[in-house]
Tab-separated table of C-alpha atoms in Angstrom:
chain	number	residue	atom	x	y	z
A	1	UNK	CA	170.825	368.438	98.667
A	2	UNK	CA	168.444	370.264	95.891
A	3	UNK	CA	167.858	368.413	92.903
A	4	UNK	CA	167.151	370.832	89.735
A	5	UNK	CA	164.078	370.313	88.568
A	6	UNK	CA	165.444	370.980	84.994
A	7	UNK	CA	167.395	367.822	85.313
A	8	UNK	CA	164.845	365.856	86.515
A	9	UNK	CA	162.727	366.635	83.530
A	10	UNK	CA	165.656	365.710	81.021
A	11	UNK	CA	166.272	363.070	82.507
A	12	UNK	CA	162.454	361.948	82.081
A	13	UNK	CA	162.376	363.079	78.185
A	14	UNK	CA	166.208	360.669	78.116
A	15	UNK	CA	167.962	363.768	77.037
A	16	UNK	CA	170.634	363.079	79.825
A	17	UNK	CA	174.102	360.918	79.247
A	18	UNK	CA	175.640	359.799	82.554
A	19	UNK	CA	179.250	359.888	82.944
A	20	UNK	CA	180.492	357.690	85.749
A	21	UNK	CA	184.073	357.724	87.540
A	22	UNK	CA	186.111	355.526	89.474
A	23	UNK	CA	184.191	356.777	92.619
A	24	UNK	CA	181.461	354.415	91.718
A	25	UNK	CA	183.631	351.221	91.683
A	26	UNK	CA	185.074	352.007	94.567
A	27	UNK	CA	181.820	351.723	96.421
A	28	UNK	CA	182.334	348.355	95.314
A	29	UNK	CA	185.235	347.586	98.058
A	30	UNK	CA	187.448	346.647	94.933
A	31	UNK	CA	191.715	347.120	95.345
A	32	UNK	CA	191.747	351.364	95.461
A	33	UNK	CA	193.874	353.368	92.888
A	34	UNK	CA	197.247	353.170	95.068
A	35	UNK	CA	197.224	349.620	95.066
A	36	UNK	CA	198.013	349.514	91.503
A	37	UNK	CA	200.806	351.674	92.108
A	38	UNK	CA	202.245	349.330	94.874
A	39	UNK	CA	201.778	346.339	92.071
A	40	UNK	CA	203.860	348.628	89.690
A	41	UNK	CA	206.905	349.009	92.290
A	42	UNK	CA	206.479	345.245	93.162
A	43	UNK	CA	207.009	343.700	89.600
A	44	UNK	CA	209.661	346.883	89.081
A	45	UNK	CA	211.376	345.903	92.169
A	46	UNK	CA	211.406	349.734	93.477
A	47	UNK	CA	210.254	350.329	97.254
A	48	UNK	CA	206.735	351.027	96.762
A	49	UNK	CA	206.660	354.579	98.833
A	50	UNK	CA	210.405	355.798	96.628
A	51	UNK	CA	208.202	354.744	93.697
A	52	UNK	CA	205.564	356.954	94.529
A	53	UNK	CA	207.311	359.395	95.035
A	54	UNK	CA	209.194	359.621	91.721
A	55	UNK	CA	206.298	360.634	89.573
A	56	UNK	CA	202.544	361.128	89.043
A	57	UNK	CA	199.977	357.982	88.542
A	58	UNK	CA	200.858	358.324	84.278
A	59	UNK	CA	204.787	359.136	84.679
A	60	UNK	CA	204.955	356.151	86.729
A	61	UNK	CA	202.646	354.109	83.846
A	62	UNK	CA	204.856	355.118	81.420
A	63	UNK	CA	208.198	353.876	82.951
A	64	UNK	CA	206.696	351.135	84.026
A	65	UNK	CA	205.320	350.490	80.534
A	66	UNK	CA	208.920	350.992	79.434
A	67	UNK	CA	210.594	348.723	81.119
A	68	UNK	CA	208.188	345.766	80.630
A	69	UNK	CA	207.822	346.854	76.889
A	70	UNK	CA	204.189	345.496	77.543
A	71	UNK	CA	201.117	346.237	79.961
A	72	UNK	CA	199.737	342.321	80.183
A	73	UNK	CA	200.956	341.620	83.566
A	74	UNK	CA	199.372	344.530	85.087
A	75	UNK	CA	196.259	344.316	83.273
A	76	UNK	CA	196.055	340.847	84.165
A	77	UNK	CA	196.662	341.988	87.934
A	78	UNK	CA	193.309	344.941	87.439
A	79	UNK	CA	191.355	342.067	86.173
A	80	UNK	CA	191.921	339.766	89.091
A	81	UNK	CA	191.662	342.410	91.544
A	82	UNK	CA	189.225	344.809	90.371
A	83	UNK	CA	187.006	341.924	89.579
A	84	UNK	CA	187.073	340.164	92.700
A	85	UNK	CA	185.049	336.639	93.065
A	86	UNK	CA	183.626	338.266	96.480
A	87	UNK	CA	182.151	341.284	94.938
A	88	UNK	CA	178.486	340.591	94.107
A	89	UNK	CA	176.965	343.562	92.003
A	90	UNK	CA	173.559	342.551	93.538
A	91	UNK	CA	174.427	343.906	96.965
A	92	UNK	CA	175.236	347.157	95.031
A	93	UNK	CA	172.008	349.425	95.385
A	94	UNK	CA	173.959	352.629	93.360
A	95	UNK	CA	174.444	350.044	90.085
A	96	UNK	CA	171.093	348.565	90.301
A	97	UNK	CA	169.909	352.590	90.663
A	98	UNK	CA	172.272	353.227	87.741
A	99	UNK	CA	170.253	350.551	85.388
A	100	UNK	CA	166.828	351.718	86.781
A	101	UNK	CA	167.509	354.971	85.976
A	102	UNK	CA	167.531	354.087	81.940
A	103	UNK	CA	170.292	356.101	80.274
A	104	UNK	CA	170.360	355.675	76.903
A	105	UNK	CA	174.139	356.515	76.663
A	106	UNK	CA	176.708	356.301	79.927
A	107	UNK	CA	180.293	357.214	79.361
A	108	UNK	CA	182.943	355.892	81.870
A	109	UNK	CA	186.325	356.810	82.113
A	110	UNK	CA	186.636	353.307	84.409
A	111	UNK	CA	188.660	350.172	83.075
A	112	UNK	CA	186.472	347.550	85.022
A	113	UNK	CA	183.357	345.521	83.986
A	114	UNK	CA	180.971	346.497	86.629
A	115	UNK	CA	178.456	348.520	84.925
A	116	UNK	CA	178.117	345.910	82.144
A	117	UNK	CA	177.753	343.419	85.012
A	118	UNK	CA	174.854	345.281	86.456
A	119	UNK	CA	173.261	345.846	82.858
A	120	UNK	CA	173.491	341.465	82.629
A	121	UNK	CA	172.438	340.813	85.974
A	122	UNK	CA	169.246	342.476	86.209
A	123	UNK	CA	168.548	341.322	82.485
A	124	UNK	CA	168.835	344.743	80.016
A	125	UNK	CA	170.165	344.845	77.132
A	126	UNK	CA	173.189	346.986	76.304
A	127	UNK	CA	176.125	347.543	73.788
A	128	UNK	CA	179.755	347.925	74.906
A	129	UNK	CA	181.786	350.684	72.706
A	130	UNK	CA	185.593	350.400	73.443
A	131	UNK	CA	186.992	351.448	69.548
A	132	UNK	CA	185.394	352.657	66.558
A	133	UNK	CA	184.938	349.314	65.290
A	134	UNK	CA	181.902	348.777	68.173
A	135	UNK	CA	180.093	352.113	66.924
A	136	UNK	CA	178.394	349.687	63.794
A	137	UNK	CA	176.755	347.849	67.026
A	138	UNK	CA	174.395	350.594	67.811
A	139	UNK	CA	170.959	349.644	68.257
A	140	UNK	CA	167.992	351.742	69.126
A	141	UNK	CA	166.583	352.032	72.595
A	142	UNK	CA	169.690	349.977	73.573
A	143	UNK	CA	171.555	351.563	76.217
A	144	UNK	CA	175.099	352.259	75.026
A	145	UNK	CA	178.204	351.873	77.789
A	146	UNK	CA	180.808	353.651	75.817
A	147	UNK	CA	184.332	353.243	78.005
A	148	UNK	CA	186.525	356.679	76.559
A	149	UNK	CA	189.418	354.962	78.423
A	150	UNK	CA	189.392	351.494	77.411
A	151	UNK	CA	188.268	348.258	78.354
A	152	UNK	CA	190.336	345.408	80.438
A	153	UNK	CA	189.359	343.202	77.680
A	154	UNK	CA	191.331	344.989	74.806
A	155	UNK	CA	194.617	346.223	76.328
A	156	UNK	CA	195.309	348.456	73.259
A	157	UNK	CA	192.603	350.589	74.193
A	158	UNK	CA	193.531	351.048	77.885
A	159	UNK	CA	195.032	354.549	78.248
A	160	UNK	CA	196.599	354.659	81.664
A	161	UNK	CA	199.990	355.629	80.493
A	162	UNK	CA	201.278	359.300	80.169
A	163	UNK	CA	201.934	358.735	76.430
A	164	UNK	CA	198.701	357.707	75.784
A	165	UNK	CA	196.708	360.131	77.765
A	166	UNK	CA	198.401	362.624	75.802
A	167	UNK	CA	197.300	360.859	72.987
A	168	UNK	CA	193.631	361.068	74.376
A	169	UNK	CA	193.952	365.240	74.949
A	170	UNK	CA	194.193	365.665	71.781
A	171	UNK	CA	190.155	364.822	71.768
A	172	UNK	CA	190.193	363.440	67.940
A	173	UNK	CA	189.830	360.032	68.334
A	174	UNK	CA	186.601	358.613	67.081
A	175	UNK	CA	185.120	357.878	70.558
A	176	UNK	CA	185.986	361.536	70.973
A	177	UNK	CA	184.389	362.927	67.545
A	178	UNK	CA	181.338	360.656	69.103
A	179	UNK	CA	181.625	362.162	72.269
A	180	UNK	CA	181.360	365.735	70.524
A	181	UNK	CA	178.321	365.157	69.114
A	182	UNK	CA	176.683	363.344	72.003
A	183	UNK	CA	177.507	366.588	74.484
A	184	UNK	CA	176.696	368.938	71.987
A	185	UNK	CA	173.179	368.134	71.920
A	186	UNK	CA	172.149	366.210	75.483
A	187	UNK	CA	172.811	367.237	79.522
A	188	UNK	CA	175.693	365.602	80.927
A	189	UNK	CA	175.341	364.141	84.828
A	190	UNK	CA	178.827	363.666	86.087
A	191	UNK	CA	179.226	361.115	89.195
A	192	UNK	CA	181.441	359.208	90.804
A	193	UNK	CA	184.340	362.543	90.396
A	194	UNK	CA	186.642	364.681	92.310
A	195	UNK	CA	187.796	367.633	91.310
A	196	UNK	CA	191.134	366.992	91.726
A	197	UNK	CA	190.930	364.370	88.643
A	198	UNK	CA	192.569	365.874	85.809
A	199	UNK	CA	190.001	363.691	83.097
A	200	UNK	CA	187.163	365.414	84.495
A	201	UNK	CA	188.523	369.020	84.952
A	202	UNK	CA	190.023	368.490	81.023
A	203	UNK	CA	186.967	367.142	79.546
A	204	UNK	CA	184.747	370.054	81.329
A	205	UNK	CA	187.221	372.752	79.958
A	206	UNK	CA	187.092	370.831	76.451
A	207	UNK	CA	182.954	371.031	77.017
A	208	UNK	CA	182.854	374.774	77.580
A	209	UNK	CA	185.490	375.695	74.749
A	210	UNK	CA	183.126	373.959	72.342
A	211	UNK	CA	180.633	376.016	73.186
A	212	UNK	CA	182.157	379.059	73.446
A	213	UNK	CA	183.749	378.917	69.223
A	214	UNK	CA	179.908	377.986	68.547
A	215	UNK	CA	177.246	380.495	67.374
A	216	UNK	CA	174.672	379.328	69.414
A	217	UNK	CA	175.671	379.130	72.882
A	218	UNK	CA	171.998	380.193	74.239
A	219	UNK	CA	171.281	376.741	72.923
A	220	UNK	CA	173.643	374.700	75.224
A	221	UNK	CA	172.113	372.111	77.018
A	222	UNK	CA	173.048	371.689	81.243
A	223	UNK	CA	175.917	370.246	82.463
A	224	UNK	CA	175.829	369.010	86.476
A	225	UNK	CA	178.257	367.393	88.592
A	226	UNK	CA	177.315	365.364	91.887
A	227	UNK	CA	180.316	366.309	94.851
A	228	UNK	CA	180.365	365.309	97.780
A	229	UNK	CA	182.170	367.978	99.505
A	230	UNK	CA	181.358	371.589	98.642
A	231	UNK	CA	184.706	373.450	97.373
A	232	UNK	CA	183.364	377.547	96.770
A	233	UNK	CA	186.379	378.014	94.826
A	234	UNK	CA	186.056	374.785	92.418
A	235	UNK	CA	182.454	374.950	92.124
A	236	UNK	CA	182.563	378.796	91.268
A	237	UNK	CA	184.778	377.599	87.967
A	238	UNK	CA	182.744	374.830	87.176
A	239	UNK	CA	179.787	377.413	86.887
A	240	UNK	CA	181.636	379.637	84.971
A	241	UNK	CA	182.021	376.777	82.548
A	242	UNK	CA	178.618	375.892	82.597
A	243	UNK	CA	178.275	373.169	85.147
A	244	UNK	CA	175.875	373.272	88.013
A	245	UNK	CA	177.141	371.388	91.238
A	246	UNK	CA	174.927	369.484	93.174
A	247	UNK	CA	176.193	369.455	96.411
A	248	UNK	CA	175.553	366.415	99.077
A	249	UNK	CA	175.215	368.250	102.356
A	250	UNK	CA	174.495	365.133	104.681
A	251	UNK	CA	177.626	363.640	106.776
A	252	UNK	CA	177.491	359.792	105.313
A	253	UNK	CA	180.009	360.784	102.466
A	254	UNK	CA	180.155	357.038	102.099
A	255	UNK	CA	176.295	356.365	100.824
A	256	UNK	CA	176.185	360.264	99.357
A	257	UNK	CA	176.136	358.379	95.191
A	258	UNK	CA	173.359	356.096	96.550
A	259	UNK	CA	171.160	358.556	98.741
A	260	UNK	CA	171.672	361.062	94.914
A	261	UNK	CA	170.398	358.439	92.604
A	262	UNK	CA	167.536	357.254	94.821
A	263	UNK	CA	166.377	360.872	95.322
A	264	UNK	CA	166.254	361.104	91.446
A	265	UNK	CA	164.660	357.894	91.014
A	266	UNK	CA	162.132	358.209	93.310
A	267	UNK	CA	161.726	362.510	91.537
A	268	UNK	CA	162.227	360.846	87.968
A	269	UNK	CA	159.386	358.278	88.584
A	270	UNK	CA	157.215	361.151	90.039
A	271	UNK	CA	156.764	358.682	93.325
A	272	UNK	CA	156.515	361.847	95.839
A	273	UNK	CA	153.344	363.194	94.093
């Protein structure tokens, strides 16, 4: 696994936002993806494998969103479960890497609480952006969690249903017009992503059309992704939009997020020399 250097050095200079996925949460050991699913089928009364098998995870959001003409019940069901009383975010070396690491901005496309739950337990200061009304809380040097899929806490902002991810593509929202800005001028380091998650491949195709309707595309700034599995074909369009791929070529898949962020902690902090 080769670390650029270039990173590195952005990183150092805090000229790198962090995007994080649902792959870090699930490192956690909280309820996985399908599970949600099943709890759709359940309150829906469908077999959970026919449900499945009717639709995609947003189709299958949307009916469901239909026919309860509300999303409380299963938000309250993601809270409970996704926030379980036997998770401790202490025994969690990649979030306590995640704070040490000193982003000033992270975007998430995750629902859950447990990067803000890192940022309180080990005492740092940060400000939550969910809707436009949070961007007034800005305050420098203040790390800034900004959650471009909602928050748990505010079910109008969750978009999980096809409806409102179409919503989202249309990228003119004002945590997207923020998000704009932010990528147009700082490195992005995706983690936590697989290629096969249509948020990530959109927003990297959004990324590199920016760029390419600009003037000055000798001025973009990096984009990397950290994968766990090398893919030649994936990671040869991901360079032709402008993202590097850092590949984790060890077999323990399952600590591959922690192993990356030490390695740049330990490079970041210059503790080698």
């Amino acid at each position: 696994m080769e670390i650029p250097e270039e990173l590195i050095e952005e990183i150092r200079e805090k000229k790198v936002i962090l995007f994080i996925g649902a792959g870090v949460s699930e490192l956690l050991g909280s309820a996985p993806w399908g599970k949600l699913i099943d709890e759709m089928a359940l309150e829906l009364g469908y077999d959970r494998d026919v449900f499945k098998s009717m639709g995609n995870h947003l189709e299958l959001a949307e009916f469901y969103n239909i026919r309860k003409n509300s999303m409380e019940s299963l938000i309250n069901w993601m809270n409970i479960n996704w926030h379980n009383s036997n998770i401790k975010i202490q025994d969690s070396n990649v979030h306590k890497l995640i704070v040490d690491l000193d982003f000033q901005i992270i975007y998430t496309t995750n629902y859950d609480r447990w990067i803000e739950k890192a940022f309180e337990y080990y005492n740092k200061e940060y400000t939550k952006i969910v809707t436009m009304d949070d961007l007034v809380n800005i305050k420098e040097n203040v790390t800034e969690i900004i959650k471009l899929h909602g928050d748990l806490n505010e079910e109008n902002s969750i978009v999980l249903t096809e409806s409102s991810y179409f919503e989202r593509l249309n990228f003119e929202s004002p945590l997207d017009i923020r998000l704009k800005g932010d990528i147009l001028g700082k490195s992005i380091l995706f983690i936590g992503y697989s290629l096969n998650d249509i948020n990530i491949r959109y927003l990297l195709y959004k990324l590199n059309d920016l760029w390419q309707c600009s003037k000055n595309r000798s001025c973009r700034p990096k984009s990397y992704i950290f994968l766990l599995n090398k893919n030649s074909v994936q990671q040869e369009i991901l360079e032709n939009r402008g993202v590097e791929t850092i590949i984790y070529d060890r077999d323990d898949k399952q600590n591959g997020i922690q192993n990356f962020l030490k390695e740049l902690w330990i490079k970041v902090n210059d503790f080698e020399k």
